Amino acid sequence: MKLCLTLALALLTLPFASSPAVAGESGLISTPSKHSVAETVARLEAAIGESGDFTVLFKLDHAAAAAKVGSPIKPMQLVLFGNPKAGSMLQAAAPTIGLDLPMRALVWEDAAGKVVVTVNSAVWLLGRHGLAAKADISAKIDARLAAFVQKATE
């Protein structure tokens, strides 16, 4: 178990560029942050809140949960957020997208101490649920995600 976790962490912490990058077919977009995990999360929550149509719904501190069971990990927080109007429209078209909504951003620290924000590409996400024809919507969502992440990381 520990070896698997170590290997998974090593794969996640491969060197990354200073600009956002989509990791192949996984749909993951990872962006390095200039701030700590806590500061990046606070900045992300502020950006989402300022948008007017997206809302932060939940925040999970993975590192705090791991520490409670004696299994410490690097700082890592998951922020769940959404736009109920857009989300309900997508769920009406493809109920399975409810597995991936609300949207989420993982803010984590790698083995070298660098902080990263990782989100799912909306293009990938909608394609996964058979909504690839809604390219106009996925492009808008990806643009909003990019704006939130940029405000959080710069």
PDB file of C-alpha atoms in Angstrom:
ATOM      1  CA  MET A   1       0.000   0.000   0.000  1.00  0.00           C
ATOM      2  CA  LYS A   2       2.729   2.449   0.989  1.00  0.00           C
ATOM      3  CA  LEU A   3       4.697   1.609  -2.184  1.00  0.00           C
ATOM      4  CA  CYS A   4       1.597   2.208  -4.333  1.00  0.00           C
ATOM      5  CA  LEU A   5       0.977   5.545  -2.631  1.00  0.00           C
ATOM      6  CA  THR A   6       4.624   6.522  -3.053  1.00  0.00           C
ATOM      7  CA  LEU A   7       4.540   5.587  -6.752  1.00  0.00           C
ATOM      8  CA  ALA A   8       1.298   7.490  -7.298  1.00  0.00           C
ATOM      9  CA  LEU A   9       2.734  10.550  -5.577  1.00  0.00           C
ATOM     10  CA  ALA A  10       5.919  10.310  -7.640  1.00  0.00           C
ATOM     11  CA  LEU A  11       3.901  10.238 -10.856  1.00  0.00           C
ATOM     12  CA  LEU A  12       1.886  13.250  -9.729  1.00  0.00           C
ATOM     13  CA  THR A  13       4.980  15.235  -8.933  1.00  0.00           C
ATOM     14  CA  LEU A  14       6.785  14.912 -12.220  1.00  0.00           C
ATOM     15  CA  PRO A  15       8.270  18.237 -13.249  1.00  0.00           C
ATOM     16  CA  PHE A  16       5.762  20.597 -14.783  1.00  0.00           C
ATOM     17  CA  ALA A  17       5.966  23.749 -16.852  1.00  0.00           C
ATOM     18  CA  SER A  18       5.177  27.167 -15.431  1.00  0.00           C
ATOM     19  CA  SER A  19       2.049  27.383 -17.555  1.00  0.00           C
ATOM     20  CA  PRO A  20      -1.080  25.235 -17.416  1.00  0.00           C
ATOM     21  CA  ALA A  21      -0.754  21.847 -19.070  1.00  0.00           C
ATOM     22  CA  VAL A  22      -3.292  19.213 -20.054  1.00  0.00           C
ATOM     23  CA  ALA A  23      -1.942  15.806 -19.098  1.00  0.00           C
ATOM     24  CA  GLY A  24      -2.709  13.749 -22.194  1.00  0.00           C
ATOM     25  CA  GLU A  25      -6.020  11.976 -22.342  1.00  0.00           C
ATOM     26  CA  SER A  26      -6.624  12.313 -18.601  1.00  0.00           C
ATOM     27  CA  GLY A  27      -8.219  15.724 -19.035  1.00  0.00           C
ATOM     28  CA  LEU A  28      -6.257  17.101 -16.103  1.00  0.00           C
ATOM     29  CA  ILE A  29      -5.063  20.687 -16.288  1.00  0.00           C
ATOM     30  CA  SER A  30      -2.344  21.476 -13.748  1.00  0.00           C
ATOM     31  CA  THR A  31      -1.110  24.987 -13.021  1.00  0.00           C
ATOM     32  CA  PRO A  32       1.713  25.867 -10.631  1.00  0.00           C
ATOM     33  CA  SER A  33       0.956  28.419  -7.923  1.00  0.00           C
ATOM     34  CA  LYS A  34       3.155  31.137  -6.461  1.00  0.00           C
ATOM     35  CA  HIS A  35       1.457  30.678  -3.082  1.00  0.00           C
ATOM     36  CA  SER A  36       1.074  28.082  -0.334  1.00  0.00           C
ATOM     37  CA  VAL A  37      -1.777  25.573  -0.513  1.00  0.00           C
ATOM     38  CA  ALA A  38      -3.786  27.530   2.084  1.00  0.00           C
ATOM     39  CA  GLU A  39      -3.246  30.884   0.331  1.00  0.00           C
ATOM     40  CA  THR A  40      -4.020  29.389  -3.099  1.00  0.00           C
ATOM     41  CA  VAL A  41      -7.254  27.889  -1.759  1.00  0.00           C
ATOM     42  CA  ALA A  42      -8.256  31.218  -0.181  1.00  0.00           C
ATOM     43  CA  ARG A  43      -7.537  33.034  -3.439  1.00  0.00           C
ATOM     44  CA  LEU A  44      -9.470  30.400  -5.412  1.00  0.00           C
ATOM     45  CA  GLU A  45     -12.472  30.659  -3.098  1.00  0.00           C
ATOM     46  CA  ALA A  46     -12.409  34.454  -3.448  1.00  0.00           C
ATOM     47  CA  ALA A  47     -12.244  34.261  -7.259  1.00  0.00           C
ATOM     48  CA  ILE A  48     -15.141  31.809  -7.373  1.00  0.00           C
ATOM     49  CA  GLY A  49     -17.188  33.906  -4.938  1.00  0.00           C
ATOM     50  CA  GLU A  50     -16.545  37.108  -6.888  1.00  0.00           C
ATOM     51  CA  SER A  51     -17.837  35.513 -10.097  1.00  0.00           C
ATOM     52  CA  GLY A  52     -21.445  35.979  -9.079  1.00  0.00           C
ATOM     53  CA  ASP A  53     -22.697  32.766 -10.682  1.00  0.00           C
ATOM     54  CA  PHE A  54     -20.413  30.116  -9.199  1.00  0.00           C
ATOM     55  CA  THR A  55     -20.495  29.108  -5.546  1.00  0.00           C
ATOM     56  CA  VAL A  56     -18.028  27.250  -3.355  1.00  0.00           C
ATOM     57  CA  LEU A  57     -19.994  24.310  -1.994  1.00  0.00           C
ATOM     58  CA  PHE A  58     -17.478  22.348   0.031  1.00  0.00           C
ATOM     59  CA  LYS A  59     -13.816  22.208   0.945  1.00  0.00           C
ATOM     60  CA  LEU A  60     -12.017  19.024   1.988  1.00  0.00           C
ATOM     61  CA  ASP A  61      -8.599  19.147   3.624  1.00  0.00           C
ATOM     62  CA  HIS A  62      -7.092  15.791   2.617  1.00  0.00           C
ATOM     63  CA  ALA A  63      -3.918  16.390   4.648  1.00  0.00           C
ATOM     64  CA  ALA A  64      -5.879  17.104   7.839  1.00  0.00           C
ATOM     65  CA  ALA A  65      -7.979  13.968   7.329  1.00  0.00           C
ATOM     66  CA  ALA A  66      -4.862  11.870   6.697  1.00  0.00           C
ATOM     67  CA  ALA A  67      -3.177  13.270   9.815  1.00  0.00           C
ATOM     68  CA  LYS A  68      -6.167  12.189  11.936  1.00  0.00           C
ATOM     69  CA  VAL A  69      -5.493   8.559  11.030  1.00  0.00           C
ATOM     70  CA  GLY A  70      -1.718   8.818  11.439  1.00  0.00           C
ATOM     71  CA  SER A  71      -0.959   8.859   7.727  1.00  0.00           C
ATOM     72  CA  PRO A  72       0.532  12.294   7.048  1.00  0.00           C
ATOM     73  CA  ILE A  73       0.645  13.602   3.493  1.00  0.00           C
ATOM     74  CA  LYS A  74       1.752  16.878   1.936  1.00  0.00           C
ATOM     75  CA  PRO A  75      -0.775  19.739   2.095  1.00  0.00           C
ATOM     76  CA  MET A  76      -3.708  18.992  -0.204  1.00  0.00           C
ATOM     77  CA  GLN A  77      -7.191  20.529  -0.331  1.00  0.00           C
ATOM     78  CA  LEU A  78     -10.126  19.834  -2.626  1.00  0.00           C
ATOM     79  CA  VAL A  79     -12.532  22.669  -3.409  1.00  0.00           C
ATOM     80  CA  LEU A  80     -15.957  21.748  -4.819  1.00  0.00           C
ATOM     81  CA  PHE A  81     -17.826  24.535  -6.576  1.00  0.00           C
ATOM     82  CA  GLY A  82     -20.525  24.949  -9.144  1.00  0.00           C
ATOM     83  CA  ASN A  83     -23.040  26.941 -11.067  1.00  0.00           C
ATOM     84  CA  PRO A  84     -26.433  25.344 -10.305  1.00  0.00           C
ATOM     85  CA  LYS A  85     -28.073  26.683 -13.469  1.00  0.00           C
ATOM     86  CA  ALA A  86     -25.399  25.318 -15.799  1.00  0.00           C
ATOM     87  CA  GLY A  87     -24.957  22.124 -13.788  1.00  0.00           C
ATOM     88  CA  SER A  88     -28.647  21.245 -13.810  1.00  0.00           C
ATOM     89  CA  MET A  89     -28.820  21.842 -17.577  1.00  0.00           C
ATOM     90  CA  LEU A  90     -25.900  19.453 -18.105  1.00  0.00           C
ATOM     91  CA  GLN A  91     -27.391  16.863 -15.743  1.00  0.00           C
ATOM     92  CA  ALA A  92     -30.705  16.982 -17.621  1.00  0.00           C
ATOM     93  CA  ALA A  93     -28.827  16.236 -20.848  1.00  0.00           C
ATOM     94  CA  ALA A  94     -26.596  13.516 -19.351  1.00  0.00           C
ATOM     95  CA  PRO A  95     -27.424  12.375 -15.812  1.00  0.00           C
ATOM     96  CA  THR A  96     -24.079  10.569 -15.439  1.00  0.00           C
ATOM     97  CA  ILE A  97     -22.277  13.916 -15.353  1.00  0.00           C
ATOM     98  CA  GLY A  98     -23.577  14.077 -11.793  1.00  0.00           C
ATOM     99  CA  LEU A  99     -20.628  11.809 -10.943  1.00  0.00           C
ATOM    100  CA  ASP A 100     -18.261  14.650 -11.831  1.00  0.00           C
ATOM    101  CA  LEU A 101     -20.285  17.648 -10.704  1.00  0.00           C
ATOM    102  CA  PRO A 102     -19.939  19.897  -8.905  1.00  0.00           C
ATOM    103  CA  MET A 103     -16.703  21.103 -10.438  1.00  0.00           C
ATOM    104  CA  ARG A 104     -13.576  20.594  -8.368  1.00  0.00           C
ATOM    105  CA  ALA A 105     -10.083  21.946  -7.983  1.00  0.00           C
ATOM    106  CA  LEU A 106      -7.339  20.078  -6.164  1.00  0.00           C
ATOM    107  CA  VAL A 107      -4.691  22.316  -4.611  1.00  0.00           C
ATOM    108  CA  TRP A 108      -1.681  20.267  -3.600  1.00  0.00           C
ATOM    109  CA  GLU A 109       1.993  20.428  -2.738  1.00  0.00           C
ATOM    110  CA  ASP A 110       4.442  18.163  -4.543  1.00  0.00           C
ATOM    111  CA  ALA A 111       7.502  16.436  -3.079  1.00  0.00           C
ATOM    112  CA  ALA A 112       9.667  19.466  -3.926  1.00  0.00           C
ATOM    113  CA  GLY A 113       7.326  21.832  -2.080  1.00  0.00           C
ATOM    114  CA  LYS A 114       5.795  23.357  -5.226  1.00  0.00           C
ATOM    115  CA  VAL A 115       2.064  24.068  -5.093  1.00  0.00           C
ATOM    116  CA  VAL A 116      -0.176  23.047  -7.977  1.00  0.00           C
ATOM    117  CA  VAL A 117      -3.846  23.533  -8.845  1.00  0.00           C
ATOM    118  CA  THR A 118      -5.349  20.685 -10.868  1.00  0.00           C
ATOM    119  CA  VAL A 119      -8.797  20.787 -12.487  1.00  0.00           C
ATOM    120  CA  ASN A 120     -10.646  18.669 -15.028  1.00  0.00           C
ATOM    121  CA  SER A 121     -10.898  20.116 -18.512  1.00  0.00           C
ATOM    122  CA  ALA A 122     -14.561  20.769 -19.319  1.00  0.00           C
ATOM    123  CA  VAL A 123     -13.922  19.575 -22.892  1.00  0.00           C
ATOM    124  CA  TRP A 124     -12.759  16.234 -21.494  1.00  0.00           C
ATOM    125  CA  LEU A 125     -15.502  16.135 -18.868  1.00  0.00           C
ATOM    126  CA  LEU A 126     -18.368  16.771 -21.258  1.00  0.00           C
ATOM    127  CA  GLY A 127     -16.884  14.330 -23.775  1.00  0.00           C
ATOM    128  CA  ARG A 128     -16.695  11.673 -21.053  1.00  0.00           C
ATOM    129  CA  HIS A 129     -20.457  11.936 -20.587  1.00  0.00           C
ATOM    130  CA  GLY A 130     -21.413  12.070 -24.264  1.00  0.00           C
ATOM    131  CA  LEU A 131     -21.827  15.827 -24.395  1.00  0.00           C
ATOM    132  CA  ALA A 132     -18.946  16.572 -26.784  1.00  0.00           C
ATOM    133  CA  ALA A 133     -21.431  18.297 -29.108  1.00  0.00           C
ATOM    134  CA  LYS A 134     -21.772  21.042 -26.498  1.00  0.00           C
ATOM    135  CA  ALA A 135     -18.334  22.432 -27.390  1.00  0.00           C
ATOM    136  CA  ASP A 136     -19.534  26.023 -26.933  1.00  0.00           C
ATOM    137  CA  ILE A 137     -20.476  25.297 -23.325  1.00  0.00           C
ATOM    138  CA  SER A 138     -17.278  23.417 -22.534  1.00  0.00           C
ATOM    139  CA  ALA A 139     -15.172  26.246 -23.993  1.00  0.00           C
ATOM    140  CA  LYS A 140     -16.989  28.749 -21.756  1.00  0.00           C
ATOM    141  CA  ILE A 141     -16.527  26.560 -18.689  1.00  0.00           C
ATOM    142  CA  ASP A 142     -12.825  26.054 -19.450  1.00  0.00           C
ATOM    143  CA  ALA A 143     -12.388  29.818 -19.821  1.00  0.00           C
ATOM    144  CA  ARG A 144     -14.030  30.397 -16.429  1.00  0.00           C
ATOM    145  CA  LEU A 145     -11.916  27.682 -14.814  1.00  0.00           C
ATOM    146  CA  ALA A 146      -8.774  29.220 -16.281  1.00  0.00           C
ATOM    147  CA  ALA A 147      -9.746  32.632 -14.897  1.00  0.00           C
ATOM    148  CA  PHE A 148     -10.376  31.220 -11.418  1.00  0.00           C
ATOM    149  CA  VAL A 149      -7.093  29.303 -11.426  1.00  0.00           C
ATOM    150  CA  GLN A 150      -5.141  32.285 -12.738  1.00  0.00           C
ATOM    151  CA  LYS A 151      -6.443  34.497  -9.924  1.00  0.00           C
ATOM    152  CA  ALA A 152      -5.585  31.811  -7.401  1.00  0.00           C
ATOM    153  CA  THR A 153      -2.078  31.083  -8.625  1.00  0.00           C
ATOM    154  CA  GLU A 154      -0.583  34.428  -9.663  1.00  0.00           C
TER     155      GLU A 154
END
